Coordinates of C-alpha atoms in Angstrom, one line a residue:
X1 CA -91.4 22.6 -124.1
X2 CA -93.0 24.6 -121.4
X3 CA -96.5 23.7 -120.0
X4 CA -98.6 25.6 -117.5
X5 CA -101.8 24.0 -116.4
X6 CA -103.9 26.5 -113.8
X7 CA -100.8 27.5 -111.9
X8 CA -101.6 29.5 -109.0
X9 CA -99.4 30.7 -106.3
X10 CA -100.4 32.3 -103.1
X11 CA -98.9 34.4 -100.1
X12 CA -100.8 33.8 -96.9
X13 CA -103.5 35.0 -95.8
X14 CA -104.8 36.5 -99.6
X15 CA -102.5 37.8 -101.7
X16 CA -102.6 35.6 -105.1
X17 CA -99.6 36.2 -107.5
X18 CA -100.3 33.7 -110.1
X19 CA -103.7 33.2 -110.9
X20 CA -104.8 30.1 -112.5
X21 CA -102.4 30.7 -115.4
X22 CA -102.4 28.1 -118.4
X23 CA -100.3 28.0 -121.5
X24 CA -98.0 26.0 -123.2
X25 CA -94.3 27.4 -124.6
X26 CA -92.8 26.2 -127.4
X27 CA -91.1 28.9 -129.2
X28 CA -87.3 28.9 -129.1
X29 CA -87.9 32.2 -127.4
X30 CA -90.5 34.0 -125.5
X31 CA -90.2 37.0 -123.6
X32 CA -92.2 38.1 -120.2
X33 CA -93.4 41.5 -119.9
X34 CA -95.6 43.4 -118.1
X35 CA -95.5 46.0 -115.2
X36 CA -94.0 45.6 -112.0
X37 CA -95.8 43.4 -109.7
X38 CA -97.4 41.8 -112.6
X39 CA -96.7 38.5 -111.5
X40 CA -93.3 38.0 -114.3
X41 CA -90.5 37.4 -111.8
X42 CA -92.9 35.0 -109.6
X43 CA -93.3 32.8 -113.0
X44 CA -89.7 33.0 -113.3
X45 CA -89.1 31.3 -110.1
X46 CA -91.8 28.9 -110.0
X47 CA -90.2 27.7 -113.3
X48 CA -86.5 27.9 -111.6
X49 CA -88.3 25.6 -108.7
X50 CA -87.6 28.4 -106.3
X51 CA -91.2 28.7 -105.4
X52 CA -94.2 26.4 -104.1
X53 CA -97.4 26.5 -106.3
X54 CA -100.8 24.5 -107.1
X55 CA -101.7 23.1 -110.4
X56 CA -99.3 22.3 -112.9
X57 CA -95.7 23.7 -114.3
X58 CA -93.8 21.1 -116.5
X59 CA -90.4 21.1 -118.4
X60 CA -89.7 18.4 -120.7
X61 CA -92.5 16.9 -119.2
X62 CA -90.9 16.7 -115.9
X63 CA -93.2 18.6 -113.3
X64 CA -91.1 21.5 -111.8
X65 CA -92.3 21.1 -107.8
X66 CA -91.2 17.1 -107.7
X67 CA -88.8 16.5 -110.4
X68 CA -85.9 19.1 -109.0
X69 CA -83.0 16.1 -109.2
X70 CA -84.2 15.7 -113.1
X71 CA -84.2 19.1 -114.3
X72 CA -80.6 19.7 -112.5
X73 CA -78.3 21.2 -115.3
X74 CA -81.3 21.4 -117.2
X75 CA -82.6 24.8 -116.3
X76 CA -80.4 27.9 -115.5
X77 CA -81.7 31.0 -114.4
X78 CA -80.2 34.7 -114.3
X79 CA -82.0 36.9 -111.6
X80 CA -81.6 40.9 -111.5
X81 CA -79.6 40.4 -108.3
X82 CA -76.7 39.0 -109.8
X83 CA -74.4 38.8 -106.6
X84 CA -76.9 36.8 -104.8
X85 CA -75.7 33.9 -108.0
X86 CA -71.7 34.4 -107.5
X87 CA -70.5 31.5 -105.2
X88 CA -66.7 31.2 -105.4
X89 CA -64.0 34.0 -104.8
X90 CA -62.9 34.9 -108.1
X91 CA -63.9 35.5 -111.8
X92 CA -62.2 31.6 -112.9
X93 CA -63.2 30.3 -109.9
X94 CA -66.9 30.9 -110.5
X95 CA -67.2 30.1 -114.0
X96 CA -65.3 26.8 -113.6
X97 CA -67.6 25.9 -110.7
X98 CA -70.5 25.7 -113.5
X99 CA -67.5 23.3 -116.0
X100 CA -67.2 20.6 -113.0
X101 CA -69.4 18.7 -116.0
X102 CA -66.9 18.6 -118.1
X103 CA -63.8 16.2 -117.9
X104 CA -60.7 17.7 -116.1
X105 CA -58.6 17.9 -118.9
X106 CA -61.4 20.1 -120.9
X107 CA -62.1 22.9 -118.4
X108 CA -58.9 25.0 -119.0
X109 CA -59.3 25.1 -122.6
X110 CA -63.5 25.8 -121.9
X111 CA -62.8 28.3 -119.3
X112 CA -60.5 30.2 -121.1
X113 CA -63.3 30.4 -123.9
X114 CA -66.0 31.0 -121.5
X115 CA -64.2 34.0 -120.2
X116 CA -62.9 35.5 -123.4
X117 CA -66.7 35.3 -125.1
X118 CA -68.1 37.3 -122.3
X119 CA -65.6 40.0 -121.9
X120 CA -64.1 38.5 -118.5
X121 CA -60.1 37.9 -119.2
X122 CA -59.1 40.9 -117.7
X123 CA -61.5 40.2 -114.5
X124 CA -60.5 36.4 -114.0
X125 CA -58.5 36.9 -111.5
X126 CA -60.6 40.0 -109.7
X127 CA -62.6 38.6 -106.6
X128 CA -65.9 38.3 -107.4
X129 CA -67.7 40.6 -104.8
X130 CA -65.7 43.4 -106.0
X131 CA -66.8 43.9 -109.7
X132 CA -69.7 46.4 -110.8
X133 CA -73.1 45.1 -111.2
X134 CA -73.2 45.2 -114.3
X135 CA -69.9 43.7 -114.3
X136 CA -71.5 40.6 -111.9
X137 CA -74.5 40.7 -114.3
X138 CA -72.0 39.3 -116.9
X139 CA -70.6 37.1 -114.9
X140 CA -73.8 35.3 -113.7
X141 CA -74.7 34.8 -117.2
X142 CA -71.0 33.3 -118.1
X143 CA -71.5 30.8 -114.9
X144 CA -75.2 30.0 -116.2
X145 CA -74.4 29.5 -120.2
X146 CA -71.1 27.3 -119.1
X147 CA -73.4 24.6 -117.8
X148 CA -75.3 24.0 -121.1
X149 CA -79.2 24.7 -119.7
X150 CA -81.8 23.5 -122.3
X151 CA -84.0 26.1 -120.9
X152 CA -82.6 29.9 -120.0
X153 CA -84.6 31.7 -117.3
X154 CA -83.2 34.8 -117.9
X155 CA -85.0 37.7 -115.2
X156 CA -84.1 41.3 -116.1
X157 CA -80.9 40.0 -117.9
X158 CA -79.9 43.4 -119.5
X159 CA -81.0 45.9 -115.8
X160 CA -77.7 47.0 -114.5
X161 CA -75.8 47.0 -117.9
X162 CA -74.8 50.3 -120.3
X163 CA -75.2 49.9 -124.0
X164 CA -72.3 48.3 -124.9
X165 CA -72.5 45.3 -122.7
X166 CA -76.3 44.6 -122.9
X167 CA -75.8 44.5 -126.5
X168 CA -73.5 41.7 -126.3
X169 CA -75.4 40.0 -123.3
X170 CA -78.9 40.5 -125.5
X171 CA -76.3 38.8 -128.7
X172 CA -75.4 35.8 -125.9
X173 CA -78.9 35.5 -125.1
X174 CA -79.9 35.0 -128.6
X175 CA -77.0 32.8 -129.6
X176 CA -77.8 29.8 -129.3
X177 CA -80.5 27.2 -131.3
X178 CA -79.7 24.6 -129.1
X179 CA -82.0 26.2 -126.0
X180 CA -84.7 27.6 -125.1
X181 CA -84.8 30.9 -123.4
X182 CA -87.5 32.7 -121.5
X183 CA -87.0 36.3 -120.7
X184 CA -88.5 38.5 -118.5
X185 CA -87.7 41.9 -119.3
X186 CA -89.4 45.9 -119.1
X187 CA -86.7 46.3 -122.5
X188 CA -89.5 46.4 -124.9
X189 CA -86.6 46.1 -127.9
X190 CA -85.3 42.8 -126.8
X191 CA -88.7 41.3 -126.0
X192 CA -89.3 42.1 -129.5
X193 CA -86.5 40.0 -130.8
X194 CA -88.4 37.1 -129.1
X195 CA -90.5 34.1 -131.7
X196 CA -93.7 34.8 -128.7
X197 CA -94.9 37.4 -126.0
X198 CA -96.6 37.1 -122.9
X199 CA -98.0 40.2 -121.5
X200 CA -98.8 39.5 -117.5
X201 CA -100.7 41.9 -115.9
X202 CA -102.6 41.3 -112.2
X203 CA -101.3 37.7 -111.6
X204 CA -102.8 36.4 -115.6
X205 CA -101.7 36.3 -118.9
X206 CA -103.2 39.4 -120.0
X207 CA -102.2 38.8 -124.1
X208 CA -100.1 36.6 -126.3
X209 CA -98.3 37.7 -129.2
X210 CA -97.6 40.1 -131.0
X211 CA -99.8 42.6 -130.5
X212 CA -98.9 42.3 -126.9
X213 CA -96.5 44.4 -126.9
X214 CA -98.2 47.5 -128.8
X215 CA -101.5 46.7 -126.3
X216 CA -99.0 46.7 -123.6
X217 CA -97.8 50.2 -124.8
X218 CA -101.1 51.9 -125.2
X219 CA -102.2 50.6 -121.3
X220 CA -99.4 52.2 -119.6
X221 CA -100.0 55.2 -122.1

């Protein structure tokens, strides 16, 4: 569960990106949308911990801005610049980075999964910096699900991807019962897979639900 209570977050000496924004999130699912600017990717990384704010942002009923040790492992996030997220030198190295969790006599066997349910044998051995973005966008997403998150921040997941492969990172997305996901996305399709909407517009939470998305539709015309 995901709880906002009047989070605000400001950029000196005015500029307010959150404003006084309460809700609570308990859907398996909820997806973010909302123009650019909005106010989606700043809620994103407040959640992430990337971010300061006033009021209140808890996970698990840990408070994001002071309990950064506890929620370690417990929250991943996928951002739209995926190279900014790769660390090591190749495909394998990366993604078995994010399997140090796992005893050593596991991670072969896990990697070799991890890579083969993403698409990435062929590019295991490939050094990082040199795949495509959309190719890095998978990537990210491999290194992020291989640590087990209970919550997925997932920030433009599907951007620098063609049809075939943001179907299967949309599917990946979706996969799993076991987590819950929050995706910011301007892919009005996928948001509509989600159990709840948020429609942020102007630093608040313009609507909820549903309807948010045909509302949404009708303001931008």
């Amino acid at each position: 569960m995901i709880t906002f209570q009047n989070l605000t977050v400001t950029v000196k000496p005015d500029a307010v990106l959150l404003d006084s924004i309460s809700a609570t999130l308990t859907a398996p699912t909820t997806a973010i949308i909302g123009e650019n600017g909005s106010g989606k990717s700043t809620l994103a990384k407040v959640l992430a911990g990337l971010i300061d704010y006033t009021g209140s942002v808890r996970i698990h009923d840990i408070e994001v801005a002071t309990g950064t040790k506890k929620l370690s492992g417990r929250v991943g996030m996928i951002i739209a610049n995926a190279a900014a997220q790769v660390i090591m030198p190749t495909v394998a190295e990366d993604i078995g980075l994010s399997l140090r969790h796992l005893p050593k006599h596991q991670r072969a066997a896990a990697l070799a999964q991890v890579l083969e349910e993403h698409d990435l044998v062929d590019l295991a051995e490939r050094p990082a910096l040199s795949l495509s973005s959309g190719q890095l966008q998978r990537l990210a997403l491999a290194s992020v699900l291989a640590t087990n998150p209970d919550v997925l921040i997932a920030d433009e997941p599907t951007t620098m991807l063609d049809a075939r492969y943001a179907k299967l990172v949309a599917n990946q997305l979706f996969a799993s019962t076991d987590r819950q996901l929050v995706l910011i996305t301007h892919d009005l399709d996928l948001a509509a897979r989600c159990d709840d909407i948020l429609w942020v517009h102007d630093a608040k939470i313009a609507e909820r639900g549903p309807a948010a998305i045909h509302h949404y539709l009708e303001y931008i015309g």
